[in-house]
């Protein structure tokens, strides 16, 4: 059974792996045996990320790369192939969100979110697929969202992107499953990272943020998730244990999608 979940000798690229969910997933894949490469769009975050991996005794190869820049992504993949090896596992984790009511949101802001959260997973997947085809196997894991299934005020661009990412996941599975390449999604619930910090910020009087209370009432687990909650699902989808799982979005949400919510 250990062999089934082992990633020994595999090369994994986690986009946005300097912190947050990407970092937690990268640590999990490393502890299952994978060699880790990650990118950041900022030098300061890259350095902080490299230090964080070293602090827990892990070696990671870090690169500066904007995932929306196709030429830069192609160069990143070639550099990783030279430094680490041909990529066996891709986690499309990099993502942004803008919480703006539609009528106040510029088309430019909408496009920026779509660019990072949907166009970039296409760009990076397209860059790694040739190597996976040469090797005769591959795993692509797209980090989806509750917003792949649900709408919410002010996150139209993000929901559109994450809904599209669900269907991109299914389409990669459809197109490359015959070559022993599996593409699945992980749909985290509400996770305590910098991306959701504003939704958890207590009031000046120390009172909990209304959205914090709301999410706890909508989650059977009655808590926010932490990035480490995604470790096991990520290792499963990156390993041979999931070789007949394809086009699936694995929701890791504490039960949000199954629950009408606690009666006030
Ligand atoms: P985060 O801490 O803000 O991490 C987002 C990461 O994306 C950062 O590492 C950032 O890298 C990277 N990134 C953004 N734009 C980039 C670009 N153009 N090029 C390269 N990297 C870029 O947020 P998180 O919560 O860990 O989110 C990670 C993923 O999980 C996102 O796709 C998010 O949509 C998704 N998600 C989050 C939650 C949640 O509740 N937190 C739930 C469901 C899904 P640098 O800052 O280092 O450049
Ligand atoms: C929001 C949150 C969510 C989470 C996540 C939920 O504003 O509603 O940021 O979108 O980030 O995607 O799965």
mmCIF file of C-alpha atoms and ligand atoms in Angstrom:
data_model
loop_
_atom_site.group_PDB
_atom_site.id
_atom_site.type_symbol
_atom_site.label_atom_id
_atom_site.label_comp_id
_atom_site.label_asym_id
_atom_site.label_seq_id
_atom_site.Cartn_x
_atom_site.Cartn_y
_atom_site.Cartn_z
ATOM 1 C CA UNK A 1 0.000 0.000 0.000
ATOM 2 C CA UNK A 2 2.911 2.414 0.719
ATOM 3 C CA UNK A 3 4.104 1.950 -2.879
ATOM 4 C CA UNK A 4 0.672 2.946 -4.163
ATOM 5 C CA UNK A 5 0.947 6.375 -2.495
ATOM 6 C CA UNK A 6 4.680 6.819 -2.990
ATOM 7 C CA UNK A 7 5.923 9.724 -5.144
ATOM 8 C CA UNK A 8 9.563 8.635 -4.895
ATOM 9 C CA UNK A 9 11.587 9.858 -7.851
ATOM 10 C CA UNK A 10 8.765 11.978 -9.271
ATOM 11 C CA UNK A 11 9.226 15.636 -10.247
ATOM 12 C CA UNK A 12 6.412 17.931 -9.135
ATOM 13 C CA UNK A 13 5.771 21.549 -10.153
ATOM 14 C CA UNK A 14 3.489 23.504 -7.808
ATOM 15 C CA UNK A 15 2.628 26.938 -9.147
ATOM 16 C CA UNK A 16 2.436 29.588 -6.410
ATOM 17 C CA UNK A 17 4.154 27.168 -4.023
ATOM 18 C CA UNK A 18 5.910 29.790 -1.883
ATOM 19 C CA UNK A 19 3.158 29.907 0.725
ATOM 20 C CA UNK A 20 -0.455 29.099 1.504
ATOM 21 C CA UNK A 21 -2.180 26.095 -0.034
ATOM 22 C CA UNK A 22 0.549 25.614 -2.652
ATOM 23 C CA UNK A 23 3.249 25.403 0.003
ATOM 24 C CA UNK A 24 1.260 22.876 2.071
ATOM 25 C CA UNK A 25 0.631 20.697 -0.970
ATOM 26 C CA UNK A 26 4.302 20.884 -2.001
ATOM 27 C CA UNK A 27 5.396 19.815 1.486
ATOM 28 C CA UNK A 28 3.003 16.870 1.366
ATOM 29 C CA UNK A 29 4.256 15.752 -2.060
ATOM 30 C CA UNK A 30 7.868 16.114 -0.890
ATOM 31 C CA UNK A 31 7.197 14.002 2.190
ATOM 32 C CA UNK A 32 5.714 11.360 -0.102
ATOM 33 C CA UNK A 33 9.030 11.343 -2.014
ATOM 34 C CA UNK A 34 8.631 13.882 -4.820
ATOM 35 C CA UNK A 35 11.295 16.370 -5.938
ATOM 36 C CA UNK A 36 9.714 19.823 -5.665
ATOM 37 C CA UNK A 37 9.833 22.775 -8.045
ATOM 38 C CA UNK A 38 7.716 25.850 -7.424
ATOM 39 C CA UNK A 39 7.361 29.329 -8.807
ATOM 40 C CA UNK A 40 6.464 32.719 -7.444
ATOM 41 C CA UNK A 41 5.740 35.984 -9.246
ATOM 42 C CA UNK A 42 7.796 37.918 -6.682
ATOM 43 C CA UNK A 43 11.441 37.606 -5.574
ATOM 44 C CA UNK A 44 10.669 38.391 -1.933
ATOM 45 C CA UNK A 45 8.028 35.663 -1.766
ATOM 46 C CA UNK A 46 10.368 33.249 -3.561
ATOM 47 C CA UNK A 47 13.121 33.849 -0.994
ATOM 48 C CA UNK A 48 10.639 33.507 1.891
ATOM 49 C CA UNK A 49 9.360 30.285 0.366
ATOM 50 C CA UNK A 50 12.835 28.789 -0.075
ATOM 51 C CA UNK A 51 13.601 29.641 3.550
ATOM 52 C CA UNK A 52 10.351 28.026 4.678
ATOM 53 C CA UNK A 53 11.190 24.769 2.879
ATOM 54 C CA UNK A 54 14.719 24.783 4.333
ATOM 55 C CA UNK A 55 13.348 25.436 7.814
ATOM 56 C CA UNK A 56 11.477 22.120 7.725
ATOM 57 C CA UNK A 57 14.394 20.264 6.179
ATOM 58 C CA UNK A 58 13.094 20.121 2.622
ATOM 59 C CA UNK A 59 14.917 20.984 -0.603
ATOM 60 C CA UNK A 60 12.824 22.821 -3.168
ATOM 61 C CA UNK A 61 13.791 24.379 -6.495
ATOM 62 C CA UNK A 62 12.265 27.867 -6.693
ATOM 63 C CA UNK A 63 11.825 30.040 -9.763
ATOM 64 C CA UNK A 64 10.418 33.468 -10.567
ATOM 65 C CA UNK A 65 7.735 33.102 -13.213
ATOM 66 C CA UNK A 66 4.445 34.835 -13.990
ATOM 67 C CA UNK A 67 2.114 31.962 -14.877
ATOM 68 C CA UNK A 68 0.159 34.172 -17.306
ATOM 69 C CA UNK A 69 3.249 34.649 -19.514
ATOM 70 C CA UNK A 70 3.358 31.696 -21.924
ATOM 71 C CA UNK A 71 6.969 32.247 -23.013
ATOM 72 C CA UNK A 72 8.120 32.509 -19.412
ATOM 73 C CA UNK A 73 6.212 29.336 -18.538
ATOM 74 C CA UNK A 74 7.759 27.422 -21.434
ATOM 75 C CA UNK A 75 11.211 28.575 -20.258
ATOM 76 C CA UNK A 76 10.338 27.608 -16.655
ATOM 77 C CA UNK A 77 9.405 24.066 -17.671
ATOM 78 C CA UNK A 78 12.627 23.690 -19.696
ATOM 79 C CA UNK A 79 14.679 24.965 -16.748
ATOM 80 C CA UNK A 80 12.981 22.540 -14.347
ATOM 81 C CA UNK A 81 13.627 19.675 -16.790
ATOM 82 C CA UNK A 82 17.312 20.627 -16.792
ATOM 83 C CA UNK A 83 17.574 21.195 -13.023
ATOM 84 C CA UNK A 84 15.248 18.538 -11.610
ATOM 85 C CA UNK A 85 13.760 16.341 -14.311
ATOM 86 C CA UNK A 86 10.767 16.041 -16.631
ATOM 87 C CA UNK A 87 7.630 17.040 -14.738
ATOM 88 C CA UNK A 88 5.491 14.083 -13.640
ATOM 89 C CA UNK A 89 3.071 16.044 -11.440
ATOM 90 C CA UNK A 90 1.671 19.537 -12.016
ATOM 91 C CA UNK A 91 -0.399 21.360 -9.391
ATOM 92 C CA UNK A 92 -2.049 24.453 -10.897
ATOM 93 C CA UNK A 93 -2.382 26.318 -7.615
ATOM 94 C CA UNK A 94 -1.462 29.943 -8.420
ATOM 95 C CA UNK A 95 -4.535 32.139 -8.182
ATOM 96 C CA UNK A 96 -5.916 35.545 -7.296
ATOM 97 C CA UNK A 97 -9.318 36.888 -6.303
ATOM 98 C CA UNK A 98 -10.906 40.327 -6.574
ATOM 99 C CA UNK A 99 -14.022 40.901 -4.454
ATOM 100 C CA UNK A 100 -15.861 43.653 -6.353
ATOM 101 C CA UNK A 101 -19.597 43.921 -7.201
ATOM 102 C CA UNK A 102 -20.013 43.315 -10.942
ATOM 103 C CA UNK A 103 -21.353 46.796 -11.654
ATOM 104 C CA UNK A 104 -18.246 48.278 -10.041
ATOM 105 C CA UNK A 105 -15.756 45.834 -11.557
ATOM 106 C CA UNK A 106 -13.786 46.933 -14.613
ATOM 107 C CA UNK A 107 -13.432 44.561 -17.549
ATOM 108 C CA UNK A 108 -9.682 44.822 -16.959
ATOM 109 C CA UNK A 109 -10.025 43.518 -13.402
ATOM 110 C CA UNK A 110 -12.310 40.736 -14.615
ATOM 111 C CA UNK A 111 -9.756 39.761 -17.266
ATOM 112 C CA UNK A 112 -6.892 39.769 -14.732
ATOM 113 C CA UNK A 113 -8.644 37.189 -12.558
ATOM 114 C CA UNK A 114 -9.555 35.034 -15.561
ATOM 115 C CA UNK A 115 -5.953 35.320 -16.783
ATOM 116 C CA UNK A 116 -4.369 33.967 -13.608
ATOM 117 C CA UNK A 117 -7.080 31.556 -12.474
ATOM 118 C CA UNK A 118 -8.100 30.025 -15.817
ATOM 119 C CA UNK A 119 -5.808 30.999 -18.695
ATOM 120 C CA UNK A 120 -2.671 30.217 -16.690
ATOM 121 C CA UNK A 121 -3.673 26.626 -15.810
ATOM 122 C CA UNK A 122 -4.207 26.117 -19.566
ATOM 123 C CA UNK A 123 -0.788 27.645 -20.350
ATOM 124 C CA UNK A 124 1.097 25.640 -17.716
ATOM 125 C CA UNK A 125 -0.727 22.375 -18.499
ATOM 126 C CA UNK A 126 0.045 22.842 -22.213
ATOM 127 C CA UNK A 127 3.722 23.356 -21.329
ATOM 128 C CA UNK A 128 4.055 20.179 -19.235
ATOM 129 C CA UNK A 129 1.903 17.797 -21.323
ATOM 130 C CA UNK A 130 4.601 17.061 -23.958
ATOM 131 C CA UNK A 131 6.955 15.745 -21.273
ATOM 132 C CA UNK A 132 4.190 13.652 -19.738
ATOM 133 C CA UNK A 133 3.359 12.221 -23.166
ATOM 134 C CA UNK A 134 7.032 11.311 -23.691
ATOM 135 C CA UNK A 135 7.148 9.575 -20.293
ATOM 136 C CA UNK A 136 3.824 7.775 -20.788
ATOM 137 C CA UNK A 137 2.287 9.069 -17.569
ATOM 138 C CA UNK A 138 1.355 12.289 -15.793
ATOM 139 C CA UNK A 139 -0.782 13.877 -13.089
ATOM 140 C CA UNK A 140 -2.351 17.322 -13.352
ATOM 141 C CA UNK A 141 -4.174 18.681 -10.299
ATOM 142 C CA UNK A 142 -6.131 21.924 -10.674
ATOM 143 C CA UNK A 143 -7.009 23.849 -7.521
ATOM 144 C CA UNK A 144 -10.670 24.651 -7.975
ATOM 145 C CA UNK A 145 -13.009 26.122 -5.350
ATOM 146 C CA UNK A 146 -16.466 26.186 -3.764
ATOM 147 C CA UNK A 147 -16.973 28.760 -6.500
ATOM 148 C CA UNK A 148 -16.579 26.004 -9.070
ATOM 149 C CA UNK A 149 -20.096 25.048 -7.912
ATOM 150 C CA UNK A 150 -21.572 28.048 -6.074
ATOM 151 C CA UNK A 151 -21.947 31.758 -6.726
ATOM 152 C CA UNK A 152 -21.432 34.469 -4.153
ATOM 153 C CA UNK A 153 -21.803 38.239 -4.249
ATOM 154 C CA UNK A 154 -18.705 40.183 -5.437
ATOM 155 C CA UNK A 155 -16.701 37.226 -6.814
ATOM 156 C CA UNK A 156 -18.081 36.985 -10.380
ATOM 157 C CA UNK A 157 -14.676 36.822 -12.099
ATOM 158 C CA UNK A 158 -13.314 34.282 -9.623
ATOM 159 C CA UNK A 159 -16.401 32.043 -9.857
ATOM 160 C CA UNK A 160 -16.350 32.235 -13.655
ATOM 161 C CA UNK A 161 -12.676 31.263 -13.644
ATOM 162 C CA UNK A 162 -13.037 28.430 -11.144
ATOM 163 C CA UNK A 163 -16.128 27.125 -12.920
ATOM 164 C CA UNK A 164 -14.142 27.144 -16.132
ATOM 165 C CA UNK A 165 -11.241 25.434 -14.380
ATOM 166 C CA UNK A 166 -13.589 22.576 -13.431
ATOM 167 C CA UNK A 167 -14.437 22.082 -17.104
ATOM 168 C CA UNK A 168 -10.806 22.516 -18.231
ATOM 169 C CA UNK A 169 -9.990 19.710 -15.766
ATOM 170 C CA UNK A 170 -12.584 17.467 -17.361
ATOM 171 C CA UNK A 171 -11.403 18.348 -20.854
ATOM 172 C CA UNK A 172 -7.752 17.555 -20.147
ATOM 173 C CA UNK A 173 -8.946 14.238 -18.702
ATOM 174 C CA UNK A 174 -10.990 13.607 -21.843
ATOM 175 C CA UNK A 175 -8.171 14.500 -24.242
ATOM 176 C CA UNK A 176 -5.198 12.838 -22.489
ATOM 177 C CA UNK A 177 -6.654 9.996 -20.438
ATOM 178 C CA UNK A 178 -5.785 7.572 -23.246
ATOM 179 C CA UNK A 179 -2.070 8.404 -22.682
ATOM 180 C CA UNK A 180 -2.177 7.498 -18.977
ATOM 181 C CA UNK A 181 -2.397 11.134 -17.933
ATOM 182 C CA UNK A 182 -4.907 11.871 -15.191
ATOM 183 C CA UNK A 183 -6.242 15.395 -14.621
ATOM 184 C CA UNK A 184 -8.320 16.025 -11.509
ATOM 185 C CA UNK A 185 -9.261 18.966 -9.326
ATOM 186 C CA UNK A 186 -9.157 19.685 -5.644
ATOM 187 C CA UNK A 187 -11.958 21.984 -4.477
ATOM 188 C CA UNK A 188 -10.954 23.420 -1.104
ATOM 189 C CA UNK A 189 -13.649 24.842 1.139
ATOM 190 C CA UNK A 190 -12.849 27.995 3.096
ATOM 191 C CA UNK A 191 -9.191 27.747 4.093
ATOM 192 C CA UNK A 192 -7.295 30.048 6.477
ATOM 193 C CA UNK A 193 -4.668 31.622 4.222
ATOM 194 C CA UNK A 194 -3.700 35.168 3.230
ATOM 195 C CA UNK A 195 -6.329 34.990 0.477
ATOM 196 C CA UNK A 196 -9.145 34.783 3.048
ATOM 197 C CA UNK A 197 -7.542 36.847 5.819
ATOM 198 C CA UNK A 198 -9.877 39.777 5.147
ATOM 199 C CA UNK A 199 -12.900 37.490 5.672
ATOM 200 C CA UNK A 200 -11.663 36.374 9.103
ATOM 201 C CA UNK A 201 -10.434 39.694 10.512
ATOM 202 C CA UNK A 202 -12.060 40.332 13.945
ATOM 203 C CA UNK A 203 -13.660 43.747 14.484
ATOM 204 C CA UNK A 204 -11.979 46.570 16.432
ATOM 205 C CA UNK A 205 -13.902 45.398 19.509
ATOM 206 C CA UNK A 206 -12.549 41.861 19.019
ATOM 207 C CA UNK A 207 -15.904 40.580 17.793
ATOM 208 C CA UNK A 208 -15.582 37.808 15.169
ATOM 209 C CA UNK A 209 -15.992 38.864 11.514
ATOM 210 C CA UNK A 210 -19.600 38.184 10.371
ATOM 211 C CA UNK A 211 -18.259 36.149 7.445
ATOM 212 C CA UNK A 212 -16.219 34.033 9.849
ATOM 213 C CA UNK A 213 -19.399 33.182 11.755
ATOM 214 C CA UNK A 214 -21.239 32.603 8.475
ATOM 215 C CA UNK A 215 -18.702 30.079 7.197
ATOM 216 C CA UNK A 216 -18.674 28.219 10.504
ATOM 217 C CA UNK A 217 -22.483 27.964 10.285
ATOM 218 C CA UNK A 218 -22.274 26.648 6.713
ATOM 219 C CA UNK A 219 -19.610 24.023 7.482
ATOM 220 C CA UNK A 220 -20.590 20.767 9.259
ATOM 221 C CA UNK A 221 -17.013 20.644 10.595
ATOM 222 C CA UNK A 222 -17.835 24.088 12.109
ATOM 223 C CA UNK A 223 -14.341 25.362 11.365
ATOM 224 C CA UNK A 224 -12.244 26.933 8.618
ATOM 225 C CA UNK A 225 -9.939 24.545 6.824
ATOM 226 C CA UNK A 226 -6.179 24.812 7.107
ATOM 227 C CA UNK A 227 -3.794 24.232 4.166
ATOM 228 C CA UNK A 228 -2.631 20.956 5.740
ATOM 229 C CA UNK A 229 -6.167 19.567 5.295
ATOM 230 C CA UNK A 230 -5.337 19.349 1.592
ATOM 231 C CA UNK A 231 -2.165 17.276 2.033
ATOM 232 C CA UNK A 232 -3.707 13.787 1.912
ATOM 233 C CA UNK A 233 -6.057 14.508 -1.019
ATOM 234 C CA UNK A 234 -3.147 15.993 -2.983
ATOM 235 C CA UNK A 235 -0.883 12.970 -2.399
ATOM 236 C CA UNK A 236 -3.746 10.673 -3.406
ATOM 237 C CA UNK A 237 -4.376 12.515 -6.692
ATOM 238 C CA UNK A 238 -0.630 12.766 -7.407
ATOM 239 C CA UNK A 239 0.012 9.042 -6.822
ATOM 240 C CA UNK A 240 -0.655 5.727 -8.541
ATOM 241 C CA UNK A 241 -3.502 5.258 -6.058
ATOM 242 C CA UNK A 242 -5.633 7.477 -8.342
ATOM 243 C CA UNK A 243 -4.636 6.069 -11.755
ATOM 244 C CA UNK A 244 -8.275 5.292 -12.607
ATOM 245 C CA UNK A 245 -9.608 8.599 -11.246
ATOM 246 C CA UNK A 246 -9.892 11.167 -14.042
ATOM 247 C CA UNK A 247 -11.839 14.388 -14.506
ATOM 248 C CA UNK A 248 -12.934 14.345 -10.864
ATOM 249 C CA UNK A 249 -13.152 17.370 -8.588
ATOM 250 C CA UNK A 250 -12.394 16.213 -5.042
ATOM 251 C CA UNK A 251 -14.046 18.721 -2.682
ATOM 252 C CA UNK A 252 -12.148 19.126 0.570
ATOM 253 C CA UNK A 253 -14.610 21.436 2.262
ATOM 254 C CA UNK A 254 -15.553 19.963 5.638
ATOM 255 C CA UNK A 255 -18.983 19.203 4.148
ATOM 256 C CA UNK A 256 -20.054 22.678 2.965
ATOM 257 C CA UNK A 257 -21.477 21.441 -0.344
ATOM 258 C CA UNK A 258 -23.513 18.770 1.495
ATOM 259 C CA UNK A 259 -25.058 21.070 4.081
ATOM 260 C CA UNK A 260 -27.943 23.593 4.106
ATOM 261 C CA UNK A 261 -26.349 25.377 7.072
ATOM 262 C CA UNK A 262 -26.959 25.531 10.807
ATOM 263 C CA UNK A 263 -30.287 27.044 11.834
ATOM 264 C CA UNK A 264 -29.571 30.519 13.338
HETATM 265 P P1 LIG B 1 -2.467 32.826 -1.585
HETATM 266 O O1 LIG B 1 -1.786 32.620 -0.288
HETATM 267 O O2 LIG B 1 -2.844 34.177 -2.037
HETATM 268 O O3 LIG B 1 -1.607 32.082 -2.715
HETATM 269 C C1 LIG B 1 -1.823 32.376 -4.052
HETATM 270 C C2 LIG B 1 -0.544 32.048 -4.766
HETATM 271 O O4 LIG B 1 -0.705 32.327 -6.148
HETATM 272 C C3 LIG B 1 0.628 32.860 -4.260
HETATM 273 O O5 LIG B 1 1.662 31.975 -3.919
HETATM 274 C C4 LIG B 1 1.043 33.706 -5.459
HETATM 275 O O6 LIG B 1 2.445 33.739 -5.602
HETATM 276 C C5 LIG B 1 0.497 32.907 -6.621
HETATM 277 N N1 LIG B 1 0.261 33.744 -7.792
HETATM 278 C C6 LIG B 1 -0.720 34.663 -7.952
HETATM 279 N N2 LIG B 1 -0.600 35.232 -9.162
HETATM 280 C C7 LIG B 1 0.478 34.670 -9.768
HETATM 281 C C8 LIG B 1 1.108 34.838 -11.029
HETATM 282 N N3 LIG B 1 0.645 35.706 -11.930
HETATM 283 N N4 LIG B 1 2.192 34.086 -11.307
HETATM 284 C C9 LIG B 1 2.667 33.209 -10.409
HETATM 285 N N5 LIG B 1 2.122 32.990 -9.190
HETATM 286 C C10 LIG B 1 1.027 33.721 -8.889
HETATM 287 O O7 LIG B 1 -3.846 32.022 -1.577
HETATM 288 P P2 LIG B 1 -4.221 30.516 -1.278
HETATM 289 O O8 LIG B 1 -5.410 30.557 -0.411
HETATM 290 O O9 LIG B 1 -3.026 29.717 -0.893
HETATM 291 O O10 LIG B 1 -4.701 30.081 -2.752
HETATM 292 C C11 LIG B 1 -4.045 29.110 -3.504
HETATM 293 C C12 LIG B 1 -5.050 28.565 -4.503
HETATM 294 O O11 LIG B 1 -6.149 27.977 -3.805
HETATM 295 C C13 LIG B 1 -5.676 29.651 -5.388
HETATM 296 O O12 LIG B 1 -5.877 29.126 -6.689
HETATM 297 C C14 LIG B 1 -7.048 29.897 -4.741
HETATM 298 O O13 LIG B 1 -7.983 30.396 -5.670
HETATM 299 C C15 LIG B 1 -7.382 28.523 -4.296
HETATM 300 N N6 LIG B 1 -8.377 28.396 -3.238
HETATM 301 C C16 LIG B 1 -8.205 29.033 -2.044
HETATM 302 C C17 LIG B 1 -9.165 28.822 -1.030
HETATM 303 C C18 LIG B 1 -9.066 29.475 0.310
HETATM 304 O O14 LIG B 1 -10.079 29.489 1.030
HETATM 305 N N7 LIG B 1 -7.921 30.018 0.697
HETATM 306 C C19 LIG B 1 -10.241 27.968 -1.247
HETATM 307 C C20 LIG B 1 -10.382 27.377 -2.505
HETATM 308 C C21 LIG B 1 -9.429 27.582 -3.481
HETATM 309 P P3 LIG B 1 3.369 34.981 -5.158
HETATM 310 O O15 LIG B 1 2.546 35.863 -4.269
HETATM 311 O O16 LIG B 1 4.486 34.280 -4.476
HETATM 312 O O17 LIG B 1 3.748 35.642 -6.431
HETATM 313 C C1 LIG B 2 -14.553 34.200 -1.065
HETATM 314 C C2 LIG B 2 -13.402 33.286 -0.753
HETATM 315 C C3 LIG B 2 -13.570 31.983 -1.500
HETATM 316 C C4 LIG B 2 -12.423 31.074 -1.181
HETATM 317 C C5 LIG B 2 -12.547 29.766 -1.864
HETATM 318 C C6 LIG B 2 -13.716 28.983 -1.423
HETATM 319 O O1 LIG B 2 -14.335 35.418 -1.171
HETATM 320 O O2 LIG B 2 -15.667 33.666 -1.175
HETATM 321 O O3 LIG B 2 -12.168 33.887 -1.079
HETATM 322 O O4 LIG B 2 -13.661 32.209 -2.861
HETATM 323 O O5 LIG B 2 -11.228 31.647 -1.574
HETATM 324 O O6 LIG B 2 -12.446 29.865 -3.237
HETATM 325 O O7 LIG B 2 -13.595 27.671 -1.944
#
